[in-house]
PDB file of C-alpha atoms in Angstrom:
ATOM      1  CA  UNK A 188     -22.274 -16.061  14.466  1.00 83.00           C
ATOM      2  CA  UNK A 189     -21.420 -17.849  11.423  1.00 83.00           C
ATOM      3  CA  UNK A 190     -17.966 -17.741   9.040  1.00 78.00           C
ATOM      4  CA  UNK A 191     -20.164 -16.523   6.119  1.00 82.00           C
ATOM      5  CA  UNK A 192     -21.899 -13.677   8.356  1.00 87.00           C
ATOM      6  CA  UNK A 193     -18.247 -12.732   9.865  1.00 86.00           C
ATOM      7  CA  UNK A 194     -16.951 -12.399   6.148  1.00 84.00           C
ATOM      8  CA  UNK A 195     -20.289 -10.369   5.019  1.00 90.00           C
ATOM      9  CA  UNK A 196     -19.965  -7.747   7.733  1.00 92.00           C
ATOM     10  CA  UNK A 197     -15.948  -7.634   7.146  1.00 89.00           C
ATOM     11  CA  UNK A 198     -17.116  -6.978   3.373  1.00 89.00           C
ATOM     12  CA  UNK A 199     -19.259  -4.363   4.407  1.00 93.00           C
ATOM     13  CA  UNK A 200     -16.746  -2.903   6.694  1.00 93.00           C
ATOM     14  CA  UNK A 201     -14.376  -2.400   4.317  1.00 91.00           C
ATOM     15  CA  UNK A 202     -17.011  -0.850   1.669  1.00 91.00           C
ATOM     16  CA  UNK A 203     -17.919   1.527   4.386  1.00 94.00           C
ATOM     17  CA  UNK A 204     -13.959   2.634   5.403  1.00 92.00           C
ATOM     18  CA  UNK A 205     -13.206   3.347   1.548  1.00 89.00           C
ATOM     19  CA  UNK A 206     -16.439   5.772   1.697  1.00 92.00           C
ATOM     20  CA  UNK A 207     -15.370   7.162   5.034  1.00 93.00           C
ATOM     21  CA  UNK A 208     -11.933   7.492   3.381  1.00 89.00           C
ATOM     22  CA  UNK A 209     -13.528   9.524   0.655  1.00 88.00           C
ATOM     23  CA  UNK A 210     -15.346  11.419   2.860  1.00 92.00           C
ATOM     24  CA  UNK A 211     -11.607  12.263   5.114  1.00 90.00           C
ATOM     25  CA  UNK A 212     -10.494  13.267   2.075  1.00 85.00           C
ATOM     26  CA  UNK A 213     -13.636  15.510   0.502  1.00 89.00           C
ATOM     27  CA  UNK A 214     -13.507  17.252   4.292  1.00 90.00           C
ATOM     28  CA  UNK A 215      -9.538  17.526   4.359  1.00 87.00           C
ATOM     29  CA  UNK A 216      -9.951  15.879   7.862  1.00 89.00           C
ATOM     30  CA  UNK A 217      -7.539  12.571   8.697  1.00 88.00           C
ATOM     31  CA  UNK A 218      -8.770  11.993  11.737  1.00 93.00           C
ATOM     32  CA  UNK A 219     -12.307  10.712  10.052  1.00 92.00           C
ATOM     33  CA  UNK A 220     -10.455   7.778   8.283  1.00 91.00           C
ATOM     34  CA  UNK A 221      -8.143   7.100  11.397  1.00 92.00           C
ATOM     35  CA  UNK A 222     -10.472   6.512  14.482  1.00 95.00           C
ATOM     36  CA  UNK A 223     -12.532   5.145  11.676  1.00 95.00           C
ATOM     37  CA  UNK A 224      -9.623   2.111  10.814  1.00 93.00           C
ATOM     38  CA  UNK A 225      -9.013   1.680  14.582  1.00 95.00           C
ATOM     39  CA  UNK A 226     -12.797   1.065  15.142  1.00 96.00           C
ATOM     40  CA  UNK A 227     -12.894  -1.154  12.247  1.00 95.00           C
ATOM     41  CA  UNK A 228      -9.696  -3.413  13.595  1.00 94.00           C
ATOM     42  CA  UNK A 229     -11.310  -3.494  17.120  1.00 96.00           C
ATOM     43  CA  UNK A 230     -14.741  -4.648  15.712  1.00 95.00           C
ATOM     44  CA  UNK A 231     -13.114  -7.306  13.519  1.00 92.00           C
ATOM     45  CA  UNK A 232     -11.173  -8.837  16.215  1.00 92.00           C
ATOM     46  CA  UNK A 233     -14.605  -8.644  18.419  1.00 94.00           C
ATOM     47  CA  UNK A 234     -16.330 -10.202  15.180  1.00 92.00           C
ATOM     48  CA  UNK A 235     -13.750 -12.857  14.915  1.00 88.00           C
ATOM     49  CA  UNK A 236     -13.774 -14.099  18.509  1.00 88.00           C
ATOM     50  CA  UNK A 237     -17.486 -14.875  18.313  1.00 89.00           C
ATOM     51  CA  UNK A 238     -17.501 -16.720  15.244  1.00 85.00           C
ATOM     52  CA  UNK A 239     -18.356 -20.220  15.847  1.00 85.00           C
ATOM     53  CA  UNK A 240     -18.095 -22.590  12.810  1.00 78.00           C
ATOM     54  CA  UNK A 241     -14.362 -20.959  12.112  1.00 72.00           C
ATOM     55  CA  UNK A 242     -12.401 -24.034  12.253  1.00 74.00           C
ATOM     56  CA  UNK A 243      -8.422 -23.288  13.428  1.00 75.00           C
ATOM     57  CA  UNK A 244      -6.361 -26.674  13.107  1.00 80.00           C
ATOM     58  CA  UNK A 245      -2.686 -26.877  12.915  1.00 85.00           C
ATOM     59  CA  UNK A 246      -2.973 -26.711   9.385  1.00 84.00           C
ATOM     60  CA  UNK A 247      -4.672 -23.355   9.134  1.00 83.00           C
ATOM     61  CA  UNK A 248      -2.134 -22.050  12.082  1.00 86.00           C
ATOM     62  CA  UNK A 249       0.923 -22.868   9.900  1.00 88.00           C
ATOM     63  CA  UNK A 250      -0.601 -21.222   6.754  1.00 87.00           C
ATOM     64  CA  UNK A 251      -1.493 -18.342   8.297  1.00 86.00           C
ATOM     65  CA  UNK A 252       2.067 -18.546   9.968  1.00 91.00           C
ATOM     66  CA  UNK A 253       4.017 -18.776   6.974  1.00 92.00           C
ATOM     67  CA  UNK A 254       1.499 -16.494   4.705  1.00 91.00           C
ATOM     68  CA  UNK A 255       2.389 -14.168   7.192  1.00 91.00           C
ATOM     69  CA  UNK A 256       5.651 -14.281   7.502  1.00 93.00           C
ATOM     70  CA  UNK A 257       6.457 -14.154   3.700  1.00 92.00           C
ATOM     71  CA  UNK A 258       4.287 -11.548   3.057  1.00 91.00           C
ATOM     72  CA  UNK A 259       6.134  -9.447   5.579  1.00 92.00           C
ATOM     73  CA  UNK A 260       9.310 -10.249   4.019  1.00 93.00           C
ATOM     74  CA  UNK A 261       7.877  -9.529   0.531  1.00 92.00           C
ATOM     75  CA  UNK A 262       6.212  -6.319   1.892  1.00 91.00           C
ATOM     76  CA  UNK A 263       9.275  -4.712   3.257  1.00 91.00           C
ATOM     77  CA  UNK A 264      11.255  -5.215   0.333  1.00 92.00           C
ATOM     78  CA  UNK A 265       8.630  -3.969  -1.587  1.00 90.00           C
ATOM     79  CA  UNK A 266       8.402  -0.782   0.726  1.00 89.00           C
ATOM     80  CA  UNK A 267      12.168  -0.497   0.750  1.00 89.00           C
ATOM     81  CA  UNK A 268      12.269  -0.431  -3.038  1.00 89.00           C
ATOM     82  CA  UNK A 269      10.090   2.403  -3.373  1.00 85.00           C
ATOM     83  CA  UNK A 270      10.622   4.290  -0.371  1.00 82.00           C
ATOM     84  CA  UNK A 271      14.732   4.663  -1.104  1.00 83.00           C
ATOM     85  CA  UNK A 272      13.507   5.794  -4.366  1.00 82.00           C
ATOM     86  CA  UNK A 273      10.940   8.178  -3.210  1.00 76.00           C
ATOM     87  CA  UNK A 274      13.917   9.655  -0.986  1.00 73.00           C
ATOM     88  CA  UNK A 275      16.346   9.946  -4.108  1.00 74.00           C
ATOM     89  CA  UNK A 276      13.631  11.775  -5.979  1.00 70.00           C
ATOM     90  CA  UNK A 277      12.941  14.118  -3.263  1.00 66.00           C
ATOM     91  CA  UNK A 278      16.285  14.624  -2.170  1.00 65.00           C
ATOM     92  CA  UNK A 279      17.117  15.591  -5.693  1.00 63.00           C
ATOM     93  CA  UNK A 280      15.189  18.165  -5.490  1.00 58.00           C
ATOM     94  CA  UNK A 281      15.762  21.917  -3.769  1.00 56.00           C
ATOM     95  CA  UNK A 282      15.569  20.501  -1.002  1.00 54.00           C
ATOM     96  CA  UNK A 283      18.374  18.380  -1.073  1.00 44.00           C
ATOM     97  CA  UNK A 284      21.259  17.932  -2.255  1.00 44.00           C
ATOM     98  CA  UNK A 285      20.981  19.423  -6.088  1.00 46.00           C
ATOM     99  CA  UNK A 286      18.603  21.405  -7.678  1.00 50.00           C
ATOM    100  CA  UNK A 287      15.534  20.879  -9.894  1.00 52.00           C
ATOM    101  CA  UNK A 288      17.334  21.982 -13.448  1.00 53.00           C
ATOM    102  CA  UNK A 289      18.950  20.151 -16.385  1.00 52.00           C
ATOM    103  CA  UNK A 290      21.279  21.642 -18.432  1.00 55.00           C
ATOM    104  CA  UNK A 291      20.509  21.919 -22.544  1.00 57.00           C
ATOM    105  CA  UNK A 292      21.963  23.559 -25.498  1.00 58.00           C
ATOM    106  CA  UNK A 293      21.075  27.112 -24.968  1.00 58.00           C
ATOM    107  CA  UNK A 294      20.701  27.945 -28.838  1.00 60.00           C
ATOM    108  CA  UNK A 295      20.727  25.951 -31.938  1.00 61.00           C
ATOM    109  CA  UNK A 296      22.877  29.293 -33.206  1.00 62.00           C
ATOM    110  CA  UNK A 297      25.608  29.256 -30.810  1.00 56.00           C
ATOM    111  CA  UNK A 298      28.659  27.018 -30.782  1.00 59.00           C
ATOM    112  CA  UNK A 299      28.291  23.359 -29.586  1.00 59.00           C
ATOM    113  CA  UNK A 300      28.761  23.397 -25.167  1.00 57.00           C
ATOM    114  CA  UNK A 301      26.716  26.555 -24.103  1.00 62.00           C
ATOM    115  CA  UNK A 302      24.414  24.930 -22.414  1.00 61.00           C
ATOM    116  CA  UNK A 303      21.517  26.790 -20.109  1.00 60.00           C
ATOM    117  CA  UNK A 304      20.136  25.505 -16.647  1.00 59.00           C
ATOM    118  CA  UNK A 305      16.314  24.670 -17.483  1.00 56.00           C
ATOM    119  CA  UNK A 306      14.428  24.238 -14.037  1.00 56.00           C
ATOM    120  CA  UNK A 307      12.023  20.938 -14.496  1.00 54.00           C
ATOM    121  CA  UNK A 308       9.312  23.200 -12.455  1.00 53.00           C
ATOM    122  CA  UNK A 309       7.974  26.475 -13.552  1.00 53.00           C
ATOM    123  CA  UNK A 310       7.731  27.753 -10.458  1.00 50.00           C
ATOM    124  CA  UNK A 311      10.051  28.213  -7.265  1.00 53.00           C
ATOM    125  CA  UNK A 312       9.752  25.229  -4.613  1.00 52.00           C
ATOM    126  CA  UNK A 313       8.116  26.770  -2.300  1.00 54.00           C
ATOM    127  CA  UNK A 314       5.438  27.855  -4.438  1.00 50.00           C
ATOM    128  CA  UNK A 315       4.281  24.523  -5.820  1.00 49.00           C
ATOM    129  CA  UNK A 316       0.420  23.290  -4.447  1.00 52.00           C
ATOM    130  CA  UNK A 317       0.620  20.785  -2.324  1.00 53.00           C
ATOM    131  CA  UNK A 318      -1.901  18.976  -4.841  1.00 54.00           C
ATOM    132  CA  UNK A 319       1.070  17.941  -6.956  1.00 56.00           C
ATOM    133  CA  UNK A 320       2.301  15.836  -3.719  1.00 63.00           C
ATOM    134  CA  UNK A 321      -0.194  13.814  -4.064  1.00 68.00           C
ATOM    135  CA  UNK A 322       1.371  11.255  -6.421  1.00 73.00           C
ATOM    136  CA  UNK A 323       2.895   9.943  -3.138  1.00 75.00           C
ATOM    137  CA  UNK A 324      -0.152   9.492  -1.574  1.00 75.00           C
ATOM    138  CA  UNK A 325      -1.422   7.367  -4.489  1.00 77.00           C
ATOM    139  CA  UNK A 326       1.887   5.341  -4.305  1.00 81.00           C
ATOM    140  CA  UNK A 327       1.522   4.699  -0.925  1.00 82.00           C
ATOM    141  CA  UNK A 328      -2.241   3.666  -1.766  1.00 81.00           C
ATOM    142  CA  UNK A 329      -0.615   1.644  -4.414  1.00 85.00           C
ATOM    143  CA  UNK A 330       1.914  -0.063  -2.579  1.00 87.00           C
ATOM    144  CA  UNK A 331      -0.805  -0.931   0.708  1.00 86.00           C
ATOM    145  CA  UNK A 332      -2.887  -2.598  -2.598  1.00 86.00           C
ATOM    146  CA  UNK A 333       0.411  -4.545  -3.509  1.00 89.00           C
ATOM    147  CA  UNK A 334       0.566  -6.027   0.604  1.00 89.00           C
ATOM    148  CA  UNK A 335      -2.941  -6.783   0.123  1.00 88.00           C
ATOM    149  CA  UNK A 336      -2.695  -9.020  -3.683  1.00 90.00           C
ATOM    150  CA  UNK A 337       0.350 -10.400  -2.188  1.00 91.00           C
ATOM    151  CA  UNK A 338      -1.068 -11.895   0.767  1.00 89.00           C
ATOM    152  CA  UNK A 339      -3.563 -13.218  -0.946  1.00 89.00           C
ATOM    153  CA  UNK A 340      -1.272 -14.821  -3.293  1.00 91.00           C
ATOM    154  CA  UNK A 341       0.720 -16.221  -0.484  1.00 91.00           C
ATOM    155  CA  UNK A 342      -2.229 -17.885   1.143  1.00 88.00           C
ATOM    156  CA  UNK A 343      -3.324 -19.726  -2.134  1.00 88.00           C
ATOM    157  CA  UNK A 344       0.334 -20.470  -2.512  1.00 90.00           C
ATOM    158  CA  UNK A 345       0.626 -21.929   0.997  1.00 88.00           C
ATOM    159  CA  UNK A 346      -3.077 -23.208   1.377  1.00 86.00           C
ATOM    160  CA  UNK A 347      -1.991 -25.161  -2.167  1.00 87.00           C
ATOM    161  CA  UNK A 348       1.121 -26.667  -0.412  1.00 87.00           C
ATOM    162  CA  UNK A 349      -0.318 -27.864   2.400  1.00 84.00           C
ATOM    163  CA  UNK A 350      -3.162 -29.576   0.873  1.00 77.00           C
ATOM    164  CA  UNK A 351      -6.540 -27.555   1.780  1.00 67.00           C
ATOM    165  CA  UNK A 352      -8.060 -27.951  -1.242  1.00 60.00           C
ATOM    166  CA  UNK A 353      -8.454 -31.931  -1.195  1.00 51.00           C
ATOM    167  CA  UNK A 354      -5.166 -32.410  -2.823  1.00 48.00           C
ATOM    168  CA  UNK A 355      -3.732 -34.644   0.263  1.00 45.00           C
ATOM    169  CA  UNK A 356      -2.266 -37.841  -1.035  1.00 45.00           C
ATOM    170  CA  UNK A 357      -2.915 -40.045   1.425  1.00 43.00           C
TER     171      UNK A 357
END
């Protein structure tokens, strides 16, 4: 097979795991979009072994060494950042260490420092839809988009440094 065939069908793969991810999530059913990503991992690494014009010289081995390599570095700070913050937030919360409430001035008629507990949800923890979680699932979306761009970037960056664009000097 050839490199531009192996990169259609890895295009088309990944068109059909966002609509099988829609799908998972328009049947409330995980297990759609997981087999479906392990499938899709085992085919490209099939894929990839029978591609023949896919030229790996020590050159492309050390850029996809080092894009590696800072993009897992890059990643996990990334993941840090927002993760310890995710725990703060939650752990704010009722069920942590505080409660959901911020104090205010109770009335603009009473003397200055009575101040009233005002909870920042309307409605006891326990009662809150597990729709308004989501936001957490679209940061995680978010931050596997962020791994993605800066992969990318990293590869341009290293295939730039290392001269695979015709920019050797020699």
């Amino acid at each position: 097979m050839k490199k531009n065939t192996f990169y259609i069908i890895c295009g088309l793969m990944a068109v059909s795991l966002l609509l099988l991810f829609w799908l998972s999530i328009e049947l409330s059913n995980p297990v759609i979009i997981a087999v479906s990503i392990i499938i899709a991992a085992v085919l490209f690494f099939v894929l990839k072994n029978r591609v023949t014009d896919l030229v790996m010289d020590e050159r492309s081995v050390l850029i996809d060494m080092k894009t590696a390599a800072a993009t897992i570095k890059a990643s996990v700070v990334l993941f840090l950042t927002v993760n310890l913050a995710t725990i703060v937030y939650v752990f704010s919360g009722p069920l942590g260490f505080q409660s959901f409430t911020y104090h205010r001035q109770n009335d603009v008629m009473l003397p200055a420092g009575s101040l009233e507990s005002v909870p920042y949800f309307p409605v006891p923890p326990e009662t809150i839809p597990i729709s308004q979680l989501g936001l957490f699932a679209v940061l995680q979306l978010i931050l596997i988009v962020a791994a993605l761009f800066i992969y990318v970037g990293f590869r341009f960056y290293y295939a730039r440094k290392f001269g695979v664009w015709g920019e050797d000097e020699e």
